[in-house]
Coordinates of N, CA and C in Angstrom, one line a residue:
X476 N -16.0 31.1 -22.6 CA -16.5 31.7 -21.3 C -15.6 31.4 -20.2
X477 N -15.2 32.4 -19.4 CA -14.2 32.3 -18.4 C -14.8 31.7 -17.1
X478 N -14.1 30.8 -16.5 CA -14.5 30.2 -15.2 C -14.0 31.2 -14.1
X479 N -14.9 31.7 -13.4 CA -14.5 32.6 -12.3 C -14.8 31.9 -10.9
X480 N -13.8 31.8 -10.1 CA -14.0 31.2 -8.8 C -13.7 32.2 -7.7
X481 N -14.5 32.2 -6.7 CA -14.3 33.1 -5.6 C -13.3 32.4 -4.6
X482 N -12.8 33.2 -3.7 CA -11.8 32.7 -2.7 C -12.5 31.5 -1.9
X483 N -13.8 31.6 -1.7 CA -14.5 30.6 -1.0 C -14.5 29.3 -1.8
X484 N -14.7 29.4 -3.1 CA -14.7 28.2 -4.0 C -13.4 27.5 -3.9
X485 N -12.3 28.4 -4.0 CA -11.0 27.8 -4.0 C -10.7 27.1 -2.7
X486 N -11.1 27.7 -1.6 CA -10.9 27.0 -0.3 C -11.7 25.7 -0.2
X487 N -12.9 25.8 -0.7 CA -13.7 24.5 -0.7 C -13.0 23.4 -1.5
X488 N -12.5 23.8 -2.6 CA -11.8 22.8 -3.4 C -10.6 22.2 -2.7
X489 N -9.8 23.1 -2.0 CA -8.7 22.6 -1.3 C -9.1 21.7 -0.1
X490 N -10.2 22.1 0.5 CA -10.8 21.3 1.6 C -11.2 19.9 1.1
X491 N -11.8 19.8 -0.1 CA -12.2 18.5 -0.7 C -11.0 17.7 -1.0
X492 N -10.0 18.3 -1.6 CA -8.7 17.6 -1.9 C -8.1 17.0 -0.6
X493 N -8.0 17.9 0.4 CA -7.4 17.5 1.7 C -8.2 16.3 2.3
X494 N -9.5 16.4 2.2 CA -10.4 15.3 2.7 C -10.1 14.0 2.0
X495 N -10.0 14.1 0.6 CA -9.7 12.9 -0.2 C -8.4 12.3 0.2
X496 N -7.4 13.1 0.4 CA -6.0 12.6 0.8 C -6.1 11.9 2.1
X497 N -6.8 12.5 3.1 CA -7.0 12.0 4.4 C -7.7 10.6 4.3
X498 N -8.7 10.5 3.5 CA -9.5 9.3 3.3 C -8.6 8.2 2.8
X499 N -7.8 8.6 1.7 CA -6.9 7.6 1.1 C -5.9 7.0 2.1
X500 N -5.3 7.9 2.9 CA -4.3 7.5 3.8 C -5.0 6.7 4.9
X501 N -6.2 7.0 5.3 CA -6.9 6.3 6.4 C -7.2 4.9 5.9
X502 N -7.6 4.7 4.6 CA -7.8 3.4 4.1 C -6.5 2.6 4.0
X503 N -5.4 3.2 3.6 CA -4.1 2.5 3.6 C -3.8 2.1 5.0
X504 N -4.0 2.9 6.0 CA -3.6 2.6 7.4 C -4.5 1.4 7.9
X505 N -5.8 1.4 7.5 CA -6.6 0.3 7.9 C -6.2 -1.0 7.3
X506 N -5.9 -1.0 6.0 CA -5.4 -2.2 5.3 C -4.1 -2.7 5.9
X507 N -3.2 -1.8 6.2 CA -1.9 -2.2 6.8 C -2.2 -2.7 8.2
X508 N -3.1 -2.2 9.0 CA -3.4 -2.7 10.3 C -3.9 -4.2 10.2
X509 N -4.8 -4.4 9.2 CA -5.3 -5.8 8.9 C -4.1 -6.7 8.6
X510 N -3.2 -6.2 7.8 CA -2.0 -7.1 7.4 C -1.2 -7.4 8.7
X511 N -1.0 -6.4 9.5 CA -0.3 -6.7 10.8 C -1.0 -7.7 11.7
X512 N -2.3 -7.5 11.8 CA -3.1 -8.4 12.6 C -3.1 -9.9 12.1
X513 N -3.0 -10.0 10.8 CA -3.1 -11.3 10.2 C -1.7 -12.0 10.0
X514 N -0.7 -11.4 10.5 CA 0.6 -12.1 10.4 C 0.5 -13.4 11.2
X515 N 0.8 -14.5 10.6 CA 0.7 -15.8 11.3 C 1.7 -16.0 12.4
X516 N 2.8 -15.4 12.3 CA 3.9 -15.6 13.3 C 4.1 -14.4 14.1
X517 N 4.6 -14.5 15.3 CA 5.0 -13.4 16.1 C 6.3 -12.8 15.6
X518 N 6.5 -11.5 16.0 CA 7.7 -10.8 15.5 C 9.0 -11.6 16.0
X519 N 9.0 -12.1 17.2 CA 10.1 -12.8 17.7 C 10.5 -14.0 16.9
X520 N 9.5 -14.6 16.2 CA 9.7 -15.8 15.4 C 10.2 -15.4 14.0
X521 N 10.1 -14.2 13.7 CA 10.4 -13.8 12.3 C 11.6 -12.9 12.1
X522 N 12.2 -12.5 13.2 CA 13.2 -11.4 13.1 C 14.7 -11.9 13.1
X523 N 14.9 -13.1 12.6 CA 16.3 -13.5 12.5 C 17.0 -12.7 11.4
X524 N 17.9 -11.8 11.7 CA 18.5 -10.9 10.7 C 19.4 -11.7 9.8
X525 N 19.8 -12.9 10.2 CA 20.7 -13.7 9.3 C 19.9 -14.8 8.7
X526 N 18.7 -14.5 8.2 CA 17.9 -15.5 7.5 C 18.6 -16.0 6.3
X527 N 18.3 -17.3 5.9 CA 19.0 -17.9 4.8 C 18.7 -17.3 3.5
X528 N 19.6 -17.2 2.6 CA 19.4 -16.7 1.2 C 18.4 -17.5 0.5
X529 N 18.5 -18.8 0.7 CA 17.6 -19.7 -0.1 C 16.1 -19.4 0.2
X530 N 15.8 -18.9 1.4 CA 14.4 -18.6 1.7 C 14.0 -17.3 0.9
X531 N 14.9 -16.6 0.3 CA 14.6 -15.4 -0.3 C 14.9 -15.4 -1.8
X532 N 14.8 -16.6 -2.4 CA 15.2 -16.7 -3.8 C 14.1 -16.1 -4.8
X533 N 13.0 -15.7 -4.2 CA 11.9 -15.3 -5.1 C 11.8 -13.9 -5.5
X534 N 12.6 -13.0 -4.9 CA 12.6 -11.6 -5.3 C 13.5 -10.7 -4.5
X535 N 13.3 -9.4 -4.7 CA 14.1 -8.4 -4.0 C 14.0 -8.5 -2.5
X536 N 15.1 -8.5 -1.9 CA 15.2 -8.5 -0.4 C 15.3 -7.1 0.1
X537 N 14.4 -6.7 1.0 CA 14.5 -5.3 1.6 C 15.3 -5.4 2.9
X538 N 16.5 -4.8 2.9 CA 17.3 -4.7 4.1 C 16.8 -3.5 4.9
X539 N 16.3 -3.7 6.1 CA 15.8 -2.6 7.0 C 16.8 -2.4 8.1
X540 N 17.4 -1.2 8.1 CA 18.5 -0.9 9.0 C 17.9 0.2 10.0
X541 N 17.7 -0.3 11.3 CA 17.4 0.6 12.4 C 18.7 1.3 12.9
X542 N 18.8 2.5 12.6 CA 20.1 3.2 12.9 C 20.4 3.2 14.4
X543 N 21.7 3.2 14.7 CA 22.2 3.2 16.1 C 21.8 1.9 16.9
X544 N 21.8 2.0 18.2 CA 21.5 0.8 19.0 C 22.5 0.5 20.1
X545 N 22.1 -0.1 21.1 CA 23.1 -0.5 22.2 C 23.7 0.8 22.8
X546 N 25.0 0.8 22.9 CA 25.7 1.9 23.5 C 25.6 3.2 22.7
X547 N 25.3 3.0 21.4 CA 25.1 4.1 20.5 C 23.7 4.5 20.4
X548 N 23.3 5.5 21.3 CA 21.9 5.9 21.3 C 21.4 6.8 20.2
X549 N 22.4 7.4 19.5 CA 22.0 8.4 18.5 C 21.7 9.7 19.2
X550 N 20.8 10.5 18.5 CA 20.4 11.8 19.1 C 19.4 11.6 20.3
X551 N 19.4 12.6 21.1 CA 18.5 12.7 22.2 C 17.5 13.8 22.0
X552 N 16.2 13.5 22.0 CA 15.2 14.4 21.7 C 15.0 15.5 22.7
X553 N 14.3 16.6 22.3 CA 14.1 17.7 23.2 C 13.2 17.3 24.4
X554 N 12.4 16.2 24.2 CA 11.6 15.6 25.3 C 12.2 14.4 26.0
X555 N 13.5 14.2 25.7 CA 14.2 13.1 26.3 C 14.1 11.8 25.6
X556 N 13.4 11.7 24.5 CA 13.4 10.4 23.7 C 14.7 10.1 23.1
X557 N 15.0 8.9 22.9 CA 16.3 8.4 22.3 C 16.1 7.9 20.9
X558 N 16.9 8.4 20.0 CA 16.7 8.1 18.6 C 16.7 6.6 18.3
X559 N 17.6 5.8 18.9 CA 17.7 4.4 18.6 C 16.4 3.7 18.8
X560 N 15.7 4.1 19.9 CA 14.4 3.4 20.2 C 13.3 3.6 19.2
X561 N 13.2 4.9 18.7 CA 12.2 5.2 17.7 C 12.6 4.5 16.4
X562 N 13.8 4.6 16.0 CA 14.3 3.9 14.8 C 13.9 2.4 14.8
X563 N 14.1 1.8 15.9 CA 13.8 0.3 16.0 C 12.3 0.1 15.9
X564 N 11.5 0.9 16.5 CA 10.0 0.7 16.5 C 9.5 0.8 15.0
X565 N 10.0 1.8 14.3 CA 9.5 2.0 12.9 C 10.1 0.8 12.0
X566 N 11.3 0.4 12.3 CA 11.9 -0.7 11.5 C 11.1 -2.0 11.7
X567 N 10.8 -2.3 12.9 CA 10.0 -3.5 13.2 C 8.7 -3.5 12.6
X568 N 8.0 -2.4 12.6 CA 6.7 -2.3 12.0 C 6.8 -2.4 10.5
X569 N 7.8 -1.8 9.9 CA 8.0 -1.9 8.4 C 8.3 -3.4 8.1
X570 N 9.1 -4.0 8.9 CA 9.4 -5.4 8.6 C 8.2 -6.3 8.6
X571 N 7.3 -6.1 9.6 CA 6.1 -6.9 9.7 C 5.2 -6.6 8.5
X572 N 5.1 -5.4 8.1 CA 4.2 -5.1 6.9 C 4.7 -5.8 5.7
X573 N 6.0 -5.7 5.5 CA 6.6 -6.4 4.3 C 6.4 -7.9 4.3
X574 N 6.7 -8.5 5.5 CA 6.6 -9.9 5.6 C 5.2 -10.4 5.5
X575 N 4.2 -9.6 6.0 CA 2.8 -9.9 5.9 C 2.4 -10.0 4.4
X576 N 3.0 -9.2 3.6 CA 2.7 -9.3 2.1 C 3.7 -10.2 1.4
X577 N 4.4 -11.0 2.1 CA 5.3 -12.0 1.5 C 6.5 -11.3 0.8
X578 N 6.9 -10.1 1.2 CA 8.0 -9.5 0.6 C 9.2 -9.8 1.5
X579 N 10.3 -10.4 0.9 CA 11.5 -10.8 1.7 C 12.1 -9.6 2.4
X580 N 12.3 -9.7 3.6 CA 12.9 -8.5 4.4 C 13.8 -9.1 5.5
X581 N 14.9 -8.3 5.8 CA 15.9 -8.6 6.8 C 16.1 -7.4 7.6
X582 N 16.2 -7.6 8.9 CA 16.6 -6.5 9.8 C 18.0 -6.6 10.2
X583 N 18.7 -5.4 10.1 CA 20.1 -5.5 10.5 C 20.2 -5.6 12.0
X584 N 19.2 -5.1 12.7 CA 19.1 -5.4 14.2 C 17.6 -5.5 14.6
X585 N 17.3 -6.4 15.4 CA 15.9 -6.6 15.9 C 15.8 -6.3 17.4
X586 N 16.8 -5.8 18.0 CA 16.8 -5.5 19.4 C 17.8 -4.3 19.6
X587 N 17.9 -3.9 20.9 CA 18.7 -2.8 21.3 C 20.2 -3.2 21.4
X588 N 20.9 -3.3 20.3 CA 22.3 -3.7 20.3 C 23.1 -3.0 19.2
X589 N 24.4 -2.9 19.4 CA 25.3 -2.5 18.4 C 25.9 -3.8 17.7
X590 N 26.3 -3.7 16.5 CA 26.7 -4.9 15.8 C 28.3 -4.9 15.7
X591 N 28.9 -5.5 16.7 CA 30.3 -5.5 16.7 C 30.8 -6.8 17.5
X592 N 32.0 -7.2 17.3 CA 32.6 -8.4 17.9 C 33.7 -8.0 18.8
X593 N 33.6 -8.2 20.1 CA 34.6 -7.8 21.1 C 36.0 -8.5 20.8
X594 N 36.0 -9.6 20.1 CA 37.2 -10.3 19.8 C 38.0 -9.7 18.7
X595 N 37.4 -8.8 18.0 CA 38.0 -8.2 16.8 C 38.6 -6.8 17.2
X596 N 39.7 -6.4 16.5 CA 40.3 -5.1 16.8 C 39.4 -4.0 16.1
X597 N 39.6 -2.8 16.6 CA 38.9 -1.7 15.9 C 37.8 -1.1 16.8
X598 N 37.4 0.1 16.4 CA 36.3 0.8 17.2 C 35.0 0.1 17.0
X599 N 34.2 0.1 18.0 CA 32.9 -0.5 18.0 C 32.0 0.1 16.9
X600 N 32.0 1.4 16.8 CA 31.2 2.1 15.8 C 31.6 1.7 14.3
X601 N 32.8 1.7 14.1 CA 33.3 1.3 12.7 C 32.9 -0.2 12.4
X602 N 33.0 -1.1 13.4 CA 32.6 -2.4 13.2 C 31.1 -2.5 12.9
X603 N 30.4 -1.7 13.7 CA 28.9 -1.7 13.6 C 28.5 -1.3 12.2
X604 N 29.0 -0.3 11.7 CA 28.7 0.2 10.3 C 29.1 -0.8 9.3
X605 N 30.3 -1.4 9.4 CA 30.7 -2.3 8.4 C 29.8 -3.6 8.4
X606 N 29.4 -4.0 9.6 CA 28.5 -5.1 9.7 C 27.2 -4.9 9.0
X607 N 26.6 -3.7 9.2 CA 25.4 -3.3 8.5 C 25.5 -3.4 7.0
X608 N 26.6 -2.9 6.5 CA 26.9 -2.9 5.1 C 27.1 -4.3 4.6
X609 N 27.7 -5.1 5.4 CA 28.0 -6.5 5.0 C 26.6 -7.3 4.9
X610 N 25.7 -7.0 5.8 CA 24.4 -7.6 5.7 C 23.7 -7.2 4.4
X611 N 23.8 -6.0 4.1 CA 23.1 -5.5 2.8 C 23.7 -6.1 1.6
X612 N 24.9 -6.6 1.7 CA 25.6 -7.2 0.6 C 25.6 -8.8 0.6
X613 N 24.8 -9.3 1.5 CA 24.8 -10.8 1.7 C 23.7 -11.4 0.9
X614 N 22.9 -10.7 0.1 CA 21.9 -11.2 -0.7 C 22.0 -10.8 -2.1
X615 N 21.4 -11.6 -3.0 CA 21.6 -11.4 -4.4 C 21.0 -10.1 -5.0
X616 N 19.8 -9.8 -4.5 CA 19.0 -8.7 -5.1 C 18.4 -7.9 -3.9
X617 N 19.0 -6.8 -3.6 CA 18.6 -6.1 -2.3 C 18.3 -4.6 -2.5
X618 N 17.5 -4.1 -1.6 CA 17.3 -2.6 -1.5 C 17.5 -2.3 0.0
X619 N 18.3 -1.3 0.3 CA 18.6 -0.9 1.7 C 17.9 0.3 2.1
X620 N 17.2 0.2 3.2 CA 16.5 1.4 3.8 C 16.9 1.5 5.2
X621 N 17.6 2.7 5.5 CA 18.1 2.9 6.9 C 17.2 4.0 7.5
X622 N 16.8 3.7 8.8 CA 15.8 4.5 9.5 C 16.6 5.3 10.6
X623 N 16.4 6.7 10.5 CA 17.0 7.5 11.5 C 16.1 8.7 11.9
X624 N 16.5 9.4 12.9 CA 15.8 10.6 13.3 C 16.8 11.8 13.1
X625 N 16.3 13.0 12.9 CA 17.1 14.2 12.7 C 17.1 15.0 14.0
X626 N 18.2 15.8 14.1 CA 18.3 16.7 15.2 C 19.1 18.0 14.8
X627 N 18.7 19.1 15.4 CA 19.4 20.4 15.1 C 19.3 21.3 16.2
X628 N 20.4 22.1 16.4 CA 20.4 23.0 17.6 C 19.2 23.9 17.7
X629 N 18.6 24.4 16.5 CA 17.4 25.2 16.5 C 16.2 24.3 16.5
X630 N 15.2 24.7 17.3 CA 14.0 23.9 17.4 C 13.0 24.0 16.3
X631 N 13.3 25.0 15.4 CA 12.2 25.4 14.4 C 12.1 24.4 13.3
X632 N 13.2 23.6 13.0 CA 13.2 22.7 11.9 C 12.4 21.4 12.1
X633 N 11.7 21.0 11.1 CA 10.9 19.7 11.2 C 10.7 19.1 9.8
X634 N 10.2 17.9 9.8 CA 9.9 17.3 8.5 C 10.8 16.1 8.1
X635 N 10.2 15.1 7.5 CA 11.0 14.0 7.0 C 11.8 14.4 5.8
X636 N 13.0 13.8 5.7 CA 13.8 14.0 4.5 C 14.6 12.8 4.2
X637 N 14.7 12.5 2.9 CA 15.3 11.2 2.5 C 16.6 11.5 1.8
X638 N 17.7 10.8 2.1 CA 19.0 10.8 1.4 C 19.1 9.6 0.6
X639 N 19.9 9.7 -0.5 CA 20.1 8.5 -1.4 C 21.5 8.3 -1.7
X640 N 21.9 7.1 -2.0 CA 23.2 6.7 -2.4 C 23.5 7.2 -3.9
X641 N 24.6 7.7 -4.1 CA 25.0 8.1 -5.5 C 25.6 7.0 -6.3
X642 N 25.7 5.8 -5.7 CA 26.3 4.7 -6.4 C 25.3 3.9 -7.3
X643 N 24.0 4.2 -7.2 CA 23.0 3.5 -8.0 C 21.9 4.4 -8.3
X644 N 21.6 4.7 -9.6 CA 20.6 5.7 -9.9 C 19.2 5.3 -9.3
X645 N 19.0 4.1 -9.1 CA 17.7 3.6 -8.5 C 17.5 4.1 -7.1
X646 N 18.6 4.5 -6.4 CA 18.4 5.0 -5.1 C 17.6 6.3 -5.0
X647 N 17.8 7.2 -6.0 CA 17.1 8.4 -6.0 C 15.6 8.2 -6.4
X648 N 15.4 7.2 -7.2 CA 14.0 6.8 -7.6 C 13.2 6.5 -6.3
X649 N 13.8 5.6 -5.5 CA 13.1 5.2 -4.2 C 13.0 6.4 -3.3
X650 N 14.1 7.2 -3.1 CA 14.1 8.3 -2.2 C 13.0 9.3 -2.6
X651 N 12.8 9.6 -3.9 CA 11.8 10.5 -4.4 C 10.4 10.0 -4.1
X652 N 10.2 8.7 -4.2 CA 8.9 8.1 -3.9 C 8.5 8.3 -2.4
X653 N 9.5 8.0 -1.6 CA 9.2 8.2 -0.1 C 8.9 9.7 0.2
X654 N 9.8 10.6 -0.4 CA 9.6 12.0 -0.1 C 8.3 12.5 -0.6
X655 N 7.9 12.1 -1.8 CA 6.6 12.6 -2.4 C 5.4 12.1 -1.7
X656 N 5.5 10.8 -1.3 CA 4.3 10.2 -0.5 C 4.2 10.8 0.8
X657 N 5.3 11.2 1.4 CA 5.2 11.9 2.7 C 4.5 13.2 2.6
X658 N 4.8 14.0 1.6 CA 4.2 15.3 1.4 C 2.7 15.1 1.0
X659 N 2.4 14.1 0.2 CA 1.0 13.9 -0.3 C 0.1 13.4 0.8
X660 N 0.6 12.5 1.6 CA -0.3 11.8 2.6 C -0.1 12.1 4.0
X661 N 1.0 12.7 4.4 CA 1.3 12.9 5.8 C 1.7 14.3 6.2
X662 N 2.6 14.9 5.4 CA 3.1 16.3 5.7 C 2.9 17.2 4.5
X663 N 1.7 17.7 4.3 CA 1.5 18.5 3.1 C 2.4 19.8 3.1
X664 N 2.8 20.2 4.2 CA 3.7 21.5 4.3 C 5.1 21.2 4.1
X665 N 5.5 19.9 4.0 CA 6.9 19.5 3.8 C 7.4 19.7 2.4
X666 N 8.2 20.7 2.2 CA 8.8 21.1 0.9 C 10.2 20.6 0.7
X667 N 10.7 19.7 1.6 CA 12.0 19.3 1.5 C 12.3 18.4 0.2
X668 N 13.5 18.5 -0.3 CA 13.9 17.7 -1.4 C 14.8 16.6 -1.0
X669 N 14.8 15.5 -1.7 CA 15.8 14.4 -1.5 C 17.2 14.9 -1.7
X670 N 18.2 14.3 -1.0 CA 19.5 14.8 -1.1 C 20.5 13.6 -1.4
X671 N 21.5 13.8 -2.2 CA 22.5 12.8 -2.4 C 23.4 12.7 -1.2
X672 N 23.6 11.5 -0.7 CA 24.5 11.4 0.5 C 25.9 11.7 0.2
X673 N 26.6 12.2 1.1 CA 28.1 12.5 1.0 C 28.8 11.3 1.8
X674 N 30.1 11.4 1.8 CA 30.8 10.3 2.5 C 30.5 10.3 4.0
X675 N 29.9 11.4 4.5 CA 29.5 11.4 5.9 C 28.5 10.3 6.3
X676 N 27.7 9.9 5.3 CA 26.8 8.8 5.6 C 27.4 7.5 5.1
X677 N 28.1 6.8 5.9 CA 28.9 5.6 5.6 C 28.1 4.6 4.7
X678 N 26.9 4.2 5.2 CA 26.2 3.1 4.5 C 25.9 3.5 3.1
X679 N 25.4 4.7 2.9 CA 25.0 5.1 1.5 C 26.2 5.3 0.6
X680 N 27.2 5.9 1.2 CA 28.4 6.2 0.5 C 29.1 4.9 -0.1
X681 N 28.9 3.8 0.7 CA 29.6 2.5 0.3 C 28.7 1.5 -0.2
X682 N 27.4 1.7 -0.2 CA 26.4 0.8 -0.7 C 26.6 0.6 -2.2
X683 N 26.5 -0.7 -2.7 CA 26.5 -1.0 -4.1 C 25.2 -1.4 -4.7
X684 N 24.1 -1.2 -3.8 CA 22.8 -1.5 -4.2 C 21.9 -0.2 -4.0
X685 N 20.7 -0.2 -4.5 CA 19.8 0.9 -4.3 C 19.7 1.1 -2.7
X686 N 20.0 2.3 -2.3 CA 20.0 2.5 -0.8 C 19.6 3.9 -0.5
X687 N 18.7 4.0 0.5 CA 18.2 5.3 1.0 C 18.3 5.4 2.5
X688 N 18.4 6.6 3.1 CA 18.3 6.8 4.5 C 17.2 7.8 4.8
X689 N 16.2 7.4 5.6 CA 15.1 8.3 5.9 C 15.3 9.0 7.3
X690 N 15.5 10.3 7.3 CA 15.5 11.0 8.5 C 14.0 11.3 8.8
X691 N 13.4 10.6 9.6 CA 12.0 10.5 9.7 C 11.4 11.7 10.4
X692 N 12.2 12.6 11.0 CA 11.7 13.8 11.6 C 12.7 14.4 12.6
X693 N 12.5 15.6 13.1 CA 13.4 16.2 14.0 C 13.0 16.0 15.4
X694 N 13.7 15.3 16.2 CA 13.4 15.1 17.6 C 13.9 16.3 18.4
X695 N 14.5 17.2 17.7 CA 14.8 18.5 18.4 C 13.7 19.5 18.3
X696 N 12.6 19.2 17.6 CA 11.4 20.0 17.5 C 10.4 19.4 18.4
X697 N 9.8 20.3 19.3 CA 8.9 19.8 20.3 C 7.7 19.1 19.8
X698 N 7.0 19.7 18.8 CA 5.8 19.0 18.3 C 6.1 17.7 17.6
X699 N 7.2 17.7 16.8 CA 7.5 16.5 16.0 C 8.0 15.4 16.9
X700 N 8.8 15.8 17.9 CA 9.3 14.8 18.8 C 8.2 14.1 19.6
X701 N 7.2 14.9 19.9 CA 6.0 14.3 20.6 C 5.3 13.3 19.7
X702 N 5.1 13.7 18.5 CA 4.5 12.8 17.5 C 5.3 11.5 17.3
X703 N 6.6 11.7 17.1 CA 7.5 10.5 16.8 C 7.6 9.5 18.0
X704 N 7.2 10.0 19.2 CA 7.2 9.1 20.3 C 5.9 8.3 20.4
X705 N 4.9 8.5 19.6 CA 3.7 7.8 19.6 C 3.7 6.6 18.6
X706 N 3.1 5.5 19.0 CA 3.0 4.4 18.1 C 2.2 4.7 16.9
X707 N 1.2 5.5 17.0 CA 0.3 5.8 15.9 C 1.1 6.5 14.8
X708 N 1.9 7.5 15.2 CA 2.7 8.2 14.2 C 3.9 7.4 13.6
X709 N 4.5 6.6 14.5 CA 5.5 5.7 14.0 C 4.9 4.7 12.9
X710 N 3.7 4.3 13.2 CA 3.1 3.4 12.2 C 2.8 4.1 10.8
X711 N 2.5 5.4 10.9 CA 2.2 6.2 9.7 C 3.5 6.3 8.9
X712 N 4.6 6.6 9.6 CA 5.9 6.6 8.9 C 6.2 5.3 8.2
X713 N 6.0 4.2 9.0 CA 6.3 2.9 8.4 C 5.5 2.6 7.2
X714 N 4.2 3.0 7.2 CA 3.3 2.8 6.1 C 3.7 3.6 4.9
X715 N 4.2 4.8 5.1 CA 4.7 5.6 4.0 C 5.9 4.9 3.3
X716 N 6.8 4.4 4.1 CA 8.0 3.8 3.5 C 7.6 2.5 2.9
X717 N 6.7 1.7 3.5 CA 6.2 0.5 3.0 C 5.5 0.6 1.6
X718 N 4.6 1.6 1.5 CA 3.9 1.7 0.2 C 4.9 2.2 -0.9
X719 N 5.8 3.0 -0.5 CA 6.9 3.4 -1.4 C 7.7 2.2 -1.9
X720 N 8.1 1.4 -1.0 CA 8.8 0.2 -1.4 C 8.0 -0.7 -2.3
X721 N 6.8 -0.9 -2.0 CA 5.9 -1.8 -2.8 C 5.8 -1.3 -4.2
X722 N 5.6 0.0 -4.3 CA 5.5 0.7 -5.6 C 6.8 0.6 -6.4
X723 N 7.9 0.8 -5.7 CA 9.2 0.7 -6.3 C 9.5 -0.7 -6.8
X724 N 9.3 -1.7 -6.0 CA 9.6 -3.0 -6.3 C 8.7 -3.5 -7.5
X725 N 7.5 -3.1 -7.4 CA 6.5 -3.5 -8.5 C 7.0 -2.9 -9.8
X726 N 7.4 -1.6 -9.8 CA 7.9 -1.0 -11.0 C 9.1 -1.6 -11.6
X727 N 10.0 -2.2 -10.7 CA 11.2 -2.8 -11.2 C 10.9 -4.1 -11.9
X728 N 9.7 -4.7 -11.6 CA 9.4 -6.0 -12.2 C 8.6 -5.9 -13.4
X729 N 8.2 -4.7 -13.8 CA 7.4 -4.5 -15.0 C 8.3 -4.7 -16.3

């Protein structure tokens, strides 16, 4: 016997599925909020980017790289927001979530600075990128996640997209996780695919560990820039990356 569904039945099913997805994400957000509230230490007490290796002997260390900083503001949004600031907010929240679950994590920067040494020769930007890479290579077992915002001359483009390093096949595994969870839980209309980084992305091109770069949205798009400037949406992005990392790390240990 054939099952025949009307258009109304189909729409009802889609509505139910959407409601379930929303409920699941709401539960995840609540649990993450609890984790953040129960952190025993303040962020300022935990954000030493040069934490000792011996403190992280128990597992994979997540290197969280907030792109740009200091004199290097990155892209400027259509609403005047500055990329470096949003990058840092998401990175700090991601850091707190990981540390609340006792996952070793290190920030390449925890404040509005570039990473360079005035006493050394060379351009500040080159020094900055090399320092970020150096931090990612300072630990025995690491995963690198770099947080950025996207921008384009045309306002019509939007949506999170993840790039991955071609130097380690695990990079694509993590990138695909973040991309798929974004579509499943946050941006159902997002059909973007993960992309292999070219030499234009210095960190991923030179990384020797699993490494991804998340372009968390287009600040050149009016509606997305407005969302990305809110703490609520920044937290949602951080939660997507956090849950992807937890799943990725857990799978590596099976």
